[in-house]
Short mmCIF file of C-alpha atoms in Angstrom, two decimals:
data_model
loop_
_atom_site.label_atom_id
_atom_site.label_comp_id
_atom_site.label_asym_id
_atom_site.label_seq_id
_atom_site.Cartn_x
_atom_site.Cartn_y
_atom_site.Cartn_z
CA ARG V 1 15.35 134.86 -39.74
CA MET V 2 17.34 133.37 -42.59
CA ILE V 3 14.27 132.78 -44.70
CA LEU V 4 13.09 136.37 -44.03
CA ALA V 5 16.46 137.70 -45.06
CA ALA V 6 16.28 135.66 -48.23
CA LEU V 7 12.61 136.36 -49.21
CA ASP V 8 11.53 139.53 -47.32
CA GLU V 9 8.08 138.18 -47.50
CA GLU V 10 5.54 139.51 -45.01
CA PRO V 11 3.47 136.33 -44.93
CA ALA V 12 6.61 134.34 -44.03
CA ARG V 13 7.53 136.87 -41.28
CA GLN V 14 4.06 136.42 -39.78
CA MET V 15 4.31 132.57 -40.02
CA LEU V 16 7.55 132.52 -38.31
CA ARG V 17 6.42 135.00 -35.66
CA ALA V 18 3.64 132.44 -34.98
CA GLY V 19 6.23 129.62 -34.55
CA THR V 20 7.02 127.84 -31.37
CA GLY V 21 10.03 127.38 -29.35
CA PRO V 22 11.93 124.18 -28.64
CA GLY V 23 9.49 123.16 -25.92
CA ASP V 24 6.58 123.02 -28.23
CA MET V 25 8.15 121.06 -31.12
CA GLY V 26 7.13 117.74 -29.83
CA ALA V 27 3.98 117.56 -31.89
CA VAL V 28 5.84 118.20 -35.12
CA GLU V 29 8.71 115.79 -34.24
CA THR V 30 6.50 112.93 -33.30
CA ASP V 31 3.56 113.40 -35.75
CA LEU V 32 5.37 112.99 -39.05
CA THR V 33 3.62 110.05 -40.52
CA SER V 34 0.14 108.67 -40.37
CA GLN V 35 -1.58 105.39 -41.32
CA GLU V 36 -2.74 105.04 -44.92
CA SER V 37 -6.28 103.84 -44.12
CA GLY V 38 -8.87 104.77 -41.51
CA ASP V 39 -8.73 101.40 -39.76
CA GLN V 40 -5.02 102.16 -38.96
CA GLU V 41 -5.34 105.61 -37.65
CA GLY V 42 -2.62 107.05 -35.63
CA ALA V 43 0.94 108.24 -36.09
CA THR V 44 4.34 106.57 -35.92
CA PRO V 45 6.69 108.56 -33.65
CA ALA V 46 9.66 109.98 -35.53
CA ILE V 47 12.65 111.99 -34.57
CA GLU V 48 13.34 115.21 -36.37
CA GLU V 49 16.35 114.68 -38.55
CA GLN V 50 17.40 118.27 -38.47
CA PRO V 51 19.27 120.14 -35.51
CA GLU V 52 17.33 121.63 -32.62
CA PRO V 53 15.24 124.63 -33.71
CA VAL V 54 16.32 128.14 -32.81
CA PRO V 55 13.89 129.95 -30.59
CA THR V 56 11.41 132.35 -32.35
CA GLN V 57 9.09 135.03 -30.95
CA ARG V 58 6.25 133.72 -29.02
CA HIS V 59 2.92 134.74 -27.51
CA VAL V 60 1.58 136.03 -30.78
CA ARG V 61 -2.19 136.05 -30.82
CA ASP V 62 -3.95 134.06 -33.46
CA ARG V 63 -5.46 137.04 -35.32
CA ASP V 64 -1.88 138.24 -36.10
CA VAL V 65 -1.19 135.18 -38.21
CA VAL V 66 -1.83 135.26 -41.88
CA PRO V 67 -3.03 131.75 -43.10
CA MET V 68 -0.99 130.10 -45.71
CA THR V 69 -1.38 126.71 -47.51
CA ARG V 70 1.36 124.07 -47.28
CA VAL V 71 1.89 124.48 -51.09
CA ALA V 72 2.49 128.16 -50.59
CA PHE V 73 4.84 127.65 -47.68
CA LEU V 74 6.73 124.99 -49.52
CA GLU V 75 7.19 127.47 -52.43
CA LEU V 76 8.77 129.71 -49.92
CA ILE V 77 10.99 126.93 -48.70
CA THR V 78 12.21 126.24 -52.29
CA GLU V 79 13.09 129.94 -52.97
CA ALA V 80 14.75 130.26 -49.62
CA THR V 81 17.01 127.20 -50.28
CA ARG V 82 17.96 128.49 -53.66
CA ASN V 83 19.00 131.87 -52.12
CA LEU V 84 20.69 130.47 -49.16
CA GLN V 85 22.82 127.81 -51.02
CA ALA V 86 25.72 126.79 -48.66
CA THR V 87 24.78 128.87 -45.61
CA ASP V 88 24.12 127.40 -42.20
CA ALA V 89 21.83 124.57 -43.11
CA GLY V 90 21.22 123.56 -39.48
CA THR V 91 19.66 126.90 -38.75
CA LEU V 92 17.64 126.71 -42.00
CA GLY V 93 16.29 123.35 -41.00
CA ALA V 94 15.18 124.72 -37.59
CA ALA V 95 13.38 127.63 -39.17
CA LEU V 96 11.61 125.39 -41.71
CA SER V 97 10.44 123.06 -38.89
CA SER V 98 9.12 126.03 -36.89
CA GLY V 99 7.37 127.39 -39.88
CA LEU V 100 5.72 124.04 -40.90
CA ALA V 101 4.55 123.79 -37.28
CA SER V 102 2.45 126.93 -37.72
CA VAL V 103 0.86 126.04 -41.04
CA ASP V 104 -2.79 125.31 -40.73
CA ALA V 105 -3.65 121.54 -41.41
CA PRO V 106 -5.17 121.15 -44.91
CA SER V 107 -8.83 120.46 -45.39
CA PRO V 108 -9.79 116.85 -46.19
CA ALA V 109 -10.12 117.75 -49.88
CA PHE V 110 -6.64 119.34 -50.11
CA THR V 111 -3.63 117.26 -50.82
CA LEU V 112 -0.11 118.11 -51.92
CA GLY V 113 0.09 117.10 -55.55
CA THR V 114 -2.62 114.64 -56.76
CA GLY V 115 -1.77 111.40 -55.01
CA GLY V 116 -4.12 111.82 -52.15
CA GLY V 117 -7.25 112.21 -54.05
CA ALA V 118 -7.44 115.89 -54.78
CA ASP V 119 -10.09 116.98 -57.06
CA GLU V 120 -10.37 120.06 -59.18
CA GLY V 121 -8.15 123.01 -58.50
CA HIS V 122 -5.11 121.10 -57.17
CA GLU V 123 -1.84 122.84 -57.63
CA PRO V 124 1.15 121.20 -59.30
CA ASP V 125 3.83 120.35 -56.82
CA PRO V 126 6.07 123.39 -56.42
CA VAL V 127 8.93 121.58 -54.66
CA LEU V 128 9.79 118.40 -56.49
CA PRO V 129 10.89 119.87 -59.93
CA GLY V 130 13.47 122.02 -58.02
CA ILE V 131 14.82 119.04 -56.05
CA ALA V 132 15.13 117.04 -59.20
CA ALA V 133 16.79 119.72 -61.19
CA ARG V 134 19.30 120.70 -58.39
CA ALA V 135 20.14 117.26 -57.18
CA GLY V 136 20.91 116.04 -60.73
CA LEU V 137 23.25 118.99 -61.43
CA ARG V 138 24.96 118.70 -58.09
CA ALA V 139 25.61 114.95 -58.79
CA ASP V 140 27.43 115.90 -61.89
CA VAL V 141 29.42 118.44 -60.12
CA ALA V 142 30.31 115.87 -57.25
CA ARG V 143 31.46 113.39 -59.84
CA ALA V 144 33.64 116.09 -61.50
CA VAL V 145 35.19 116.80 -58.10
CA ALA V 146 35.92 113.16 -57.58
CA ALA V 147 37.61 112.87 -61.04
CA ARG V 148 39.62 115.98 -60.24
CA GLU V 149 40.92 114.52 -57.01
CA ARG V 150 42.02 111.47 -58.98
CA GLY V 151 44.20 113.64 -61.05
CA GLY V 152 41.77 114.49 -63.86
CA ALA V 153 40.93 117.88 -65.28
CA ALA V 154 39.36 120.68 -63.25
CA VAL V 155 35.53 120.89 -62.93
CA ASP V 156 34.16 122.34 -66.13
CA ASP V 157 33.24 126.02 -65.85
CA ALA V 158 30.14 125.60 -68.00
CA LEU V 159 28.83 122.96 -65.53
CA ILE V 160 29.43 125.12 -62.57
CA HIS V 161 27.71 128.11 -64.32
CA ARG V 162 24.68 125.94 -65.18
CA ALA V 163 24.45 124.70 -61.56
CA ARG V 164 24.75 128.03 -60.18
CA SER V 165 22.14 129.39 -62.58
CA GLU V 166 19.79 126.86 -60.94
CA SER V 167 20.77 128.08 -57.44
CA CYS V 168 22.60 124.82 -56.52
CA ALA V 169 24.41 124.69 -53.31
CA LEU V 170 27.95 123.76 -54.51
CA TRP V 171 29.77 123.40 -51.20
CA MET V 172 31.62 120.42 -52.55
CA LEU V 173 33.76 122.62 -54.66
CA ASP V 174 35.20 124.19 -51.48
CA LEU V 175 36.29 121.03 -49.83
CA HIS V 176 39.94 120.49 -49.15
CA GLN V 177 41.18 117.23 -50.68
CA PRO V 178 37.96 115.34 -50.35
CA ASP V 179 38.01 111.51 -50.62
CA PRO V 180 37.08 110.63 -54.30
CA ALA V 181 35.24 107.48 -53.25
CA ALA V 182 33.16 109.33 -50.70
CA MET V 183 32.51 112.06 -53.22
CA GLU V 184 31.17 109.52 -55.81
CA THR V 185 28.93 108.10 -53.13
CA LEU V 186 27.49 111.54 -52.53
CA ALA V 187 26.92 111.82 -56.29
CA GLU V 188 25.03 108.56 -56.33
CA CYS V 189 22.85 109.69 -53.47
CA LEU V 190 22.08 112.93 -55.17
CA ASP V 191 21.27 111.13 -58.41
CA ALA V 192 18.88 108.91 -56.44
CA VAL V 193 17.05 111.86 -54.86
CA ALA V 194 16.75 113.46 -58.39
CA ASP V 195 15.37 110.20 -59.79
CA VAL V 196 12.85 109.56 -57.13
CA ALA V 197 11.60 113.24 -57.35
CA GLU V 198 11.32 112.84 -60.99
CA LEU V 199 9.36 109.60 -60.52
CA LEU V 200 6.94 111.46 -58.31
CA ILE V 201 6.46 114.13 -60.85
CA LEU V 202 5.72 111.66 -63.66
CA LEU V 203 3.36 109.75 -61.35
CA GLU V 204 1.46 113.05 -60.62
CA LYS V 205 1.17 113.70 -64.38
CA ASN V 206 0.53 110.28 -65.74
CA ASP V 207 -1.07 108.26 -63.06
CA PRO V 208 -2.43 110.74 -60.57
CA GLY V 209 -5.18 108.38 -59.12
CA ASN V 210 -2.83 105.59 -58.06
CA HIS V 211 -2.19 106.30 -54.38
CA GLY V 212 -0.42 103.11 -53.74
CA ARG V 213 2.06 103.78 -56.42
CA ARG V 214 2.64 107.27 -55.18
CA ALA V 215 2.98 106.06 -51.60
CA SER V 216 5.72 103.66 -52.69
CA ALA V 217 7.63 106.47 -54.29
CA VAL V 218 7.28 108.65 -51.25
CA ARG V 219 8.73 105.92 -49.05
CA ALA V 220 11.61 105.63 -51.62
CA LEU V 221 12.20 109.36 -51.21
CA ALA V 222 12.47 108.93 -47.48
CA ALA V 223 15.01 106.22 -47.92
CA VAL V 224 17.24 108.16 -50.46
CA GLN V 225 17.17 111.35 -48.60
CA SER V 226 18.30 109.56 -45.56
CA ALA V 227 21.24 108.06 -47.52
CA LEU V 228 22.00 111.54 -48.71
CA ARG V 229 22.26 112.80 -45.19
CA VAL V 230 24.67 110.05 -44.32
CA ALA V 231 26.72 110.79 -47.36
CA VAL V 232 26.95 114.49 -46.63
CA GLN V 233 28.10 113.73 -43.07
CA ALA V 234 31.26 112.22 -44.52
CA HIS V 235 32.32 115.61 -45.83
CA ARG V 236 30.79 118.22 -43.42
CA GLN V 237 28.96 118.72 -40.17
CA THR V 238 26.15 120.86 -41.40
CA ALA V 239 23.16 119.41 -43.32
CA ASP V 240 22.64 119.62 -47.08
CA PRO V 241 19.97 122.10 -48.28
CA ASP V 242 18.32 119.77 -50.71
CA GLN V 243 18.15 116.98 -48.18
CA ILE V 244 16.43 119.42 -45.78
CA VAL V 245 13.96 120.53 -48.43
CA ALA V 246 13.18 116.84 -49.38
CA PHE V 247 12.72 115.86 -45.71
CA ASN V 248 10.26 118.75 -44.99
CA TRP V 249 8.44 117.93 -48.11
CA LEU V 250 8.03 114.27 -46.86
CA LYS V 251 6.68 115.67 -43.48
CA ALA V 252 4.14 117.79 -45.12
CA THR V 253 3.16 115.16 -47.74
CA THR V 254 2.80 112.19 -45.37
CA ALA V 255 0.61 114.19 -43.05
CA ALA V 256 -1.56 115.66 -45.74
CA GLU V 257 -2.00 112.29 -47.75
CA ARG V 258 -1.98 110.00 -44.82
CA ILE V 259 1.03 107.98 -46.15
CA PHE V 260 2.58 105.74 -43.57
CA VAL V 261 6.44 105.74 -43.80
CA GLU V 262 7.92 103.38 -41.24
CA ARG V 263 11.58 103.58 -42.22
CA HIS V 264 14.33 106.24 -42.59
CA MET V 265 12.49 109.20 -41.10
CA ARG V 266 14.41 109.00 -37.90
CA LEU V 267 17.97 109.94 -36.92
CA ASP V 268 18.58 106.45 -35.54
CA ASP V 269 17.23 104.71 -38.72
CA PRO V 270 19.50 105.85 -41.54
CA LEU V 271 19.86 104.17 -44.87
CA ASP V 272 23.41 103.07 -45.47
CA PRO V 273 24.47 104.44 -49.01
CA ALA V 274 25.95 101.04 -49.64
CA HIS V 275 22.43 99.67 -50.02
CA LEU V 276 21.21 102.53 -52.34
CA ALA V 277 21.34 100.35 -55.39
CA GLU V 278 18.91 97.84 -53.92
CA VAL V 279 16.31 100.58 -53.35
CA MET V 280 16.82 102.20 -56.67
CA ALA V 281 16.93 99.26 -59.13
CA PRO V 282 13.13 98.70 -59.27
CA LEU V 283 12.42 102.49 -59.03
CA ARG V 284 14.72 103.30 -61.99
CA ALA V 285 13.05 100.66 -64.04
CA GLU V 286 9.68 102.15 -63.34
CA LEU V 287 11.08 105.66 -64.02
CA ASP V 288 12.24 104.42 -67.47
CA LEU V 289 8.92 102.93 -68.16
CA LEU V 290 7.16 106.14 -67.09
CA ALA V 291 9.47 108.39 -69.13
CA ASP V 292 9.04 106.19 -72.21
CA GLU V 293 5.21 106.42 -71.90
CA ALA V 294 5.46 110.17 -71.46
CA GLY V 295 7.80 110.51 -74.44
CA ARG V 296 5.43 108.42 -76.64
CA GLU V 297 2.46 110.40 -75.66
CA GLU V 298 4.17 113.68 -76.30
CA ALA V 299 5.33 112.39 -79.74
CA VAL V 300 1.74 111.34 -80.47
CA GLU V 301 0.42 114.72 -79.53
CA LYS V 302 2.96 116.41 -81.71
CA ARG V 303 2.10 114.28 -84.71
CA LEU V 304 -1.60 114.88 -84.26
CA LYS V 305 -1.14 118.64 -84.15
CA GLN V 306 0.96 118.27 -87.29
CA ILE V 307 -1.82 116.38 -89.01
CA ARG V 308 -4.45 118.87 -87.93
CA TYR V 309 -2.40 121.84 -89.21
CA HIS V 310 -1.75 120.44 -92.68
CA ALA V 311 -5.18 118.94 -93.05
CA ASP V 312 -6.77 122.31 -92.22
CA ARG V 313 -4.61 123.91 -94.96
CA LEU V 314 -5.74 121.24 -97.48
CA THR V 315 -9.42 121.74 -96.46
CA SER V 316 -9.39 125.39 -96.75
CA GLY V 317 -7.76 125.23 -100.23
CA ARG V 318 -4.48 126.80 -99.04
CA GLY V 319 -2.56 123.64 -99.07
CA PHE V 320 0.05 122.25 -101.50
CA SER V 321 1.67 118.79 -102.10
CA HIS V 322 4.08 119.58 -99.25
CA ASP V 323 1.06 119.51 -96.84
CA GLY V 324 -0.02 116.15 -98.22
CA ASP V 325 3.51 114.80 -97.74
CA LYS V 326 3.62 115.93 -94.12
CA ILE V 327 0.32 114.23 -93.43
CA VAL V 328 1.51 110.95 -94.95
CA GLU V 329 4.63 111.15 -92.91
CA ALA V 330 2.77 111.89 -89.57
CA VAL V 331 0.15 109.29 -90.16
CA SER V 332 2.69 106.55 -91.07
CA ALA V 333 4.75 107.42 -87.90
CA LEU V 334 1.64 107.18 -85.67
CA VAL V 335 0.63 103.81 -87.07
CA ALA V 336 4.16 102.42 -86.76
CA SER V 337 4.18 103.56 -83.08
CA GLY V 338 0.85 101.62 -82.42
CA GLU V 339 -1.96 104.02 -83.27
CA PRO V 340 -4.83 101.90 -84.68
CA PRO V 341 -5.66 102.68 -88.43
CA SER V 342 -9.28 102.98 -87.28
CA SER V 343 -8.40 105.56 -84.56
CA LEU V 344 -11.25 107.96 -84.01
CA ARG V 345 -8.89 110.89 -83.48
CA LEU V 346 -7.18 110.20 -86.92
CA ARG V 347 -10.47 109.92 -88.54
CA SER V 348 -11.78 113.17 -87.14
CA LEU V 349 -8.75 114.98 -88.40
CA LEU V 350 -8.58 113.48 -91.87
CA LEU V 351 -12.13 113.02 -92.78
CA PRO V 352 -12.84 116.75 -93.77
CA ALA V 353 -9.73 116.64 -96.12
CA ARG V 354 -10.41 113.05 -97.48
CA ASP V 355 -10.79 114.19 -101.07
CA ARG V 356 -7.62 116.12 -101.04
CA LEU V 357 -5.44 113.61 -99.44
CA PRO V 358 -2.59 111.93 -101.41
CA SER V 359 -2.63 108.25 -102.44
CA PRO V 360 -0.55 105.75 -100.29
CA ASP V 361 2.15 105.36 -102.87
CA GLY V 362 4.02 102.57 -100.97
CA GLN V 363 3.15 103.81 -97.48
CA PRO V 364 1.28 100.82 -95.95
CA GLY V 365 0.53 102.48 -92.61
CA TYR V 366 -0.99 105.56 -94.22
CA GLY V 367 -2.82 103.34 -96.70
CA ARG V 368 -4.42 101.32 -93.94
CA VAL V 369 -5.74 104.54 -92.44
CA LEU V 370 -7.18 105.64 -95.76
CA ALA V 371 -8.75 102.15 -96.11
CA GLU V 372 -10.40 102.54 -92.75
CA LEU V 373 -11.50 106.03 -93.53
CA ASP V 374 -13.17 105.05 -96.76
CA HIS V 375 -14.69 102.07 -95.11
CA HIS V 376 -16.31 104.33 -92.56
CA LEU V 377 -17.63 106.56 -95.45
CA GLU V 378 -19.01 103.51 -97.18
CA ARG V 379 -20.81 102.35 -94.04
CA GLU V 380 -22.26 105.76 -93.57
CA ALA V 381 -23.46 105.95 -97.18
CA GLU V 382 -24.94 102.46 -96.99
CA ARG V 383 -26.62 103.32 -93.72
CA ALA V 384 -28.03 106.45 -95.23
CA ASN V 385 -29.16 104.49 -98.29
CA ASN V 386 -30.92 101.82 -96.15
CA ASP V 387 -32.77 104.45 -94.31
CA GLN V 388 -34.13 105.81 -97.65
CA GLN V 389 -34.88 102.46 -99.33
CA PRO V 390 -37.72 100.00 -98.29
CA ALA V 391 -36.83 96.68 -96.86
CA GLY V 392 -36.00 93.95 -99.36
CA ARG V 393 -34.85 96.36 -102.08
CA ALA V 394 -33.57 94.86 -105.41
CA VAL V 395 -29.84 94.05 -105.89
CA PRO V 396 -28.19 96.80 -107.95
CA ALA V 397 -28.07 95.87 -111.70
CA GLU V 398 -24.24 96.17 -111.97
CA VAL V 399 -23.91 93.62 -109.16
CA THR V 400 -26.28 91.22 -110.82
CA ARG V 401 -24.41 91.48 -114.13
CA ALA V 402 -21.02 91.03 -112.52
CA ALA V 403 -22.23 88.05 -110.57
CA SER V 404 -23.21 86.37 -113.85
CA LEU V 405 -19.57 86.68 -114.96
CA LEU V 406 -17.90 85.70 -111.75
CA ARG V 407 -20.17 83.18 -110.11
CA GLY V 408 -18.44 79.99 -109.01
CA THR V 409 -14.93 81.39 -109.35
CA GLU V 410 -12.42 82.93 -106.99
CA ILE V 411 -11.09 86.56 -107.16
CA LEU V 412 -7.82 87.90 -106.07
CA LEU V 413 -7.87 91.25 -104.22
CA LEU V 414 -4.76 93.40 -103.72
CA GLY V 415 -4.68 96.26 -101.16
CA GLY V 416 -7.01 97.61 -98.49
CA GLU V 417 -7.70 96.03 -95.15
CA ARG V 418 -9.45 92.59 -94.91
CA ARG V 419 -12.67 92.55 -92.88
CA VAL V 420 -14.74 89.43 -92.35
CA GLU V 421 -18.06 91.06 -92.89
CA GLN V 422 -16.76 92.74 -96.13
CA GLU V 423 -15.32 89.59 -97.56
CA GLN V 424 -18.50 87.75 -96.80
CA ALA V 425 -20.58 90.51 -98.50
CA ILE V 426 -18.31 90.22 -101.66
CA ARG V 427 -18.59 86.45 -101.86
CA GLU V 428 -22.40 86.44 -101.41
CA ALA V 429 -22.96 89.27 -103.87
CA PHE V 430 -21.07 87.49 -106.72
CA GLY V 431 -21.63 83.99 -105.79
CA LEU V 432 -17.91 83.34 -105.48
CA SER V 433 -16.36 80.12 -104.40
CA GLY V 434 -13.54 82.08 -102.52
CA VAL V 435 -11.62 85.29 -102.14
CA THR V 436 -7.77 85.48 -101.93
CA TRP V 437 -6.80 88.82 -100.30
CA PHE V 438 -3.37 90.29 -100.08
CA THR V 439 -3.81 93.39 -97.78
CA LEU V 440 -1.61 96.33 -97.19
CA SER V 441 -0.38 94.43 -94.11
CA ASP V 442 0.84 91.61 -96.25
CA GLU V 443 4.14 91.47 -97.98
CA PRO V 444 3.90 88.79 -100.60
CA THR V 445 6.78 88.17 -102.85
CA LEU V 446 6.37 88.15 -106.68
CA ASP V 447 6.57 84.30 -106.58
CA GLN V 448 3.79 84.19 -104.14
CA LEU V 449 1.71 86.65 -106.21
CA GLU V 450 2.32 84.57 -109.28
CA ARG V 451 1.36 81.29 -107.71
CA ALA V 452 -1.89 82.87 -106.36
CA ILE V 453 -2.70 84.43 -109.84
CA ALA V 454 -1.98 81.26 -111.74
CA ARG V 455 -4.53 79.16 -109.89
CA ASP V 456 -7.24 77.88 -112.30
CA GLU V 457 -9.91 78.98 -109.81
CA VAL V 458 -8.96 82.66 -110.02
CA SER V 459 -10.95 84.37 -112.63
CA VAL V 460 -9.78 88.10 -112.10
CA VAL V 461 -7.26 90.14 -110.19
CA LEU V 462 -8.55 93.35 -108.69
CA GLN V 463 -6.22 96.08 -107.32
CA LEU V 464 -7.67 98.54 -104.89
CA ILE V 465 -5.48 101.30 -106.23
CA ARG V 466 -6.20 103.91 -103.48
CA TRP V 467 -4.88 101.53 -100.80
CA SER V 468 -2.16 99.43 -102.50
CA ARG V 469 1.56 98.92 -102.23
CA HIS V 470 3.33 100.37 -105.29
CA TYR V 471 4.91 96.89 -106.22
CA PHE V 472 1.42 95.41 -106.60
CA GLY V 473 1.72 97.08 -110.07
CA ASP V 474 3.87 94.09 -111.05
CA ALA V 475 0.81 91.97 -110.63
CA ALA V 476 -0.71 93.43 -113.84
CA GLU V 477 2.10 91.75 -115.89
CA LEU V 478 1.78 88.50 -113.99
CA ALA V 479 -2.07 88.57 -114.66
CA ASP V 480 -1.57 89.24 -118.28
CA ALA V 481 1.02 86.38 -118.57
CA HIS V 482 -1.56 83.96 -117.16
CA GLY V 483 -4.48 85.22 -119.16
CA LYS V 484 -6.37 86.81 -116.21
CA PRO V 485 -8.05 90.25 -116.39
CA PHE V 486 -6.28 92.85 -114.22
CA ILE V 487 -8.82 95.29 -112.92
CA ARG V 488 -7.98 98.68 -111.18
CA VAL V 489 -10.70 99.62 -108.71
CA PRO V 490 -10.56 103.37 -108.20
CA GLY V 491 -13.37 103.67 -105.60
CA GLY V 492 -14.22 101.66 -102.48
CA TYR V 493 -14.48 97.83 -102.22
CA ASN V 494 -18.13 97.36 -101.59
CA PRO V 495 -19.82 95.02 -104.13
CA SER V 496 -21.12 97.99 -106.27
CA ALA V 497 -17.74 99.55 -106.62
CA LEU V 498 -16.07 96.27 -107.48
CA ALA V 499 -18.86 95.39 -109.95
CA GLN V 500 -18.60 98.67 -111.77
CA ALA V 501 -14.89 98.26 -112.27
CA VAL V 502 -15.32 94.60 -113.48
CA LEU V 503 -17.93 95.63 -115.95
CA GLU V 504 -15.99 98.66 -117.27
CA GLN V 505 -12.61 96.82 -117.66
CA ALA V 506 -13.24 93.15 -118.15
CA SER V 507 -16.79 92.41 -119.17
CA GLU V 508 -15.98 91.38 -122.65
CA ARG V 509 -13.13 88.96 -121.72
CA LEU V 510 -15.21 87.48 -118.95
CA SER V 511 -18.29 87.17 -121.17
CA VAL V 512 -16.21 85.15 -123.74
CA LYS V 513 -15.04 82.76 -120.99
CA VAL V 514 -18.55 82.44 -119.72
CA ASP V 515 -19.86 81.61 -123.18
CA LYS V 516 -17.12 79.06 -123.77
CA GLY V 517 -17.99 77.51 -120.46
CA SER V 518 -21.59 77.26 -121.49
CA ASP V 519 -20.62 75.77 -124.79
CA GLY V 520 -18.54 73.20 -123.12
#
């Protein structure tokens, strides 16, 4: 009757008219939990935590009942609880129990949430978000009441207004001189209920197929709602609305998903709030981990959308330098957070705008992505060239000429990303004795750079200017001081690109050295 007054919903009226009286509640009170697996079928008898149900109308024929899913009925429960707030919670619990008794059992493919293996078309849980929001706010109010009773300030009006806007039951505000310690215990229990509800929500979103993980969280909710019931009894005789909703959610969920809950679903098996910390310590650690994972993924999605927007502007010709700066910022942040520079999703966003992207300019993370992007383009070009050329084609002329100048020496490469196969291809193409490579991931000091450049074996220093740190520019002065050609490579770092740069910028100096070596 109370639900009907709050909702005035005809489906709810018909469901409650189909409810049973006290004599028929045994099936509901004893069949609260079932075994998790088929080889442990059966149910564990449990005693209904709420007061005896009130009689409802009976002898209604089946055709007068409008079917309703558990999710739909739990939505009605949530709305009813919000509207009832601090009314007679005992009567509310009885009405909910009667209503749940008349809900048709779900089909095997239907589960509440996603933990039980629901496939396409499952509905997000309608109850847990409300429990989490209300319990968290009510915990803040309870702590404020405890502080007030210890001589502190009055409960903040803004907090009260926010809690009431969420339809929270704030009966703790009306208590006469409540014990501050007991009120803080109540707040801890409400916080625990909010945290476990939030954990279940995150599991449903981030790890929906892990039934064992969800089952553990469901058992934890059974424990903390039991502790909440004990904490509430220290202040008033009637039950707490959020505890009732959590308990009935547990009944529906454990039945639908065949989750076996052996503790704290009986009146004679309560959880002492003094042991709440033991239950919550591992759960809060898991909640923090899940929240961090969810936050990181949300940040990644935000950065990817930012890259897509600004790259599209550059590709369409509507972009400016501001768009390039935003891309550099977003890509650098993603790489710093663990996104691989070779990420396919980064490549797909940046590839269409490659010719319009800014240079790294001291942004190593962004530079590594550009290096991977260009390496991909080089592989594709080489693959296309191989498809067009016959097997055993001749070595390009520029590579042969550069090899005649570099053979037997070492080169120093600055920038880009080292790849074993690329380094091997460069060594073989030019007949080098070795390659020293300071990549974007390296941070050599000027002293280390100078020692590397000064080695007699090193013939040239090549800077891959599209993927270099800005301070590699100092290497030009060091190379000049030691009489080594400093070559800026504007394109890729395949042998042809390196050979072209060597021939254009240092062929005369290297030819003189080769000639002197021959004379010697």
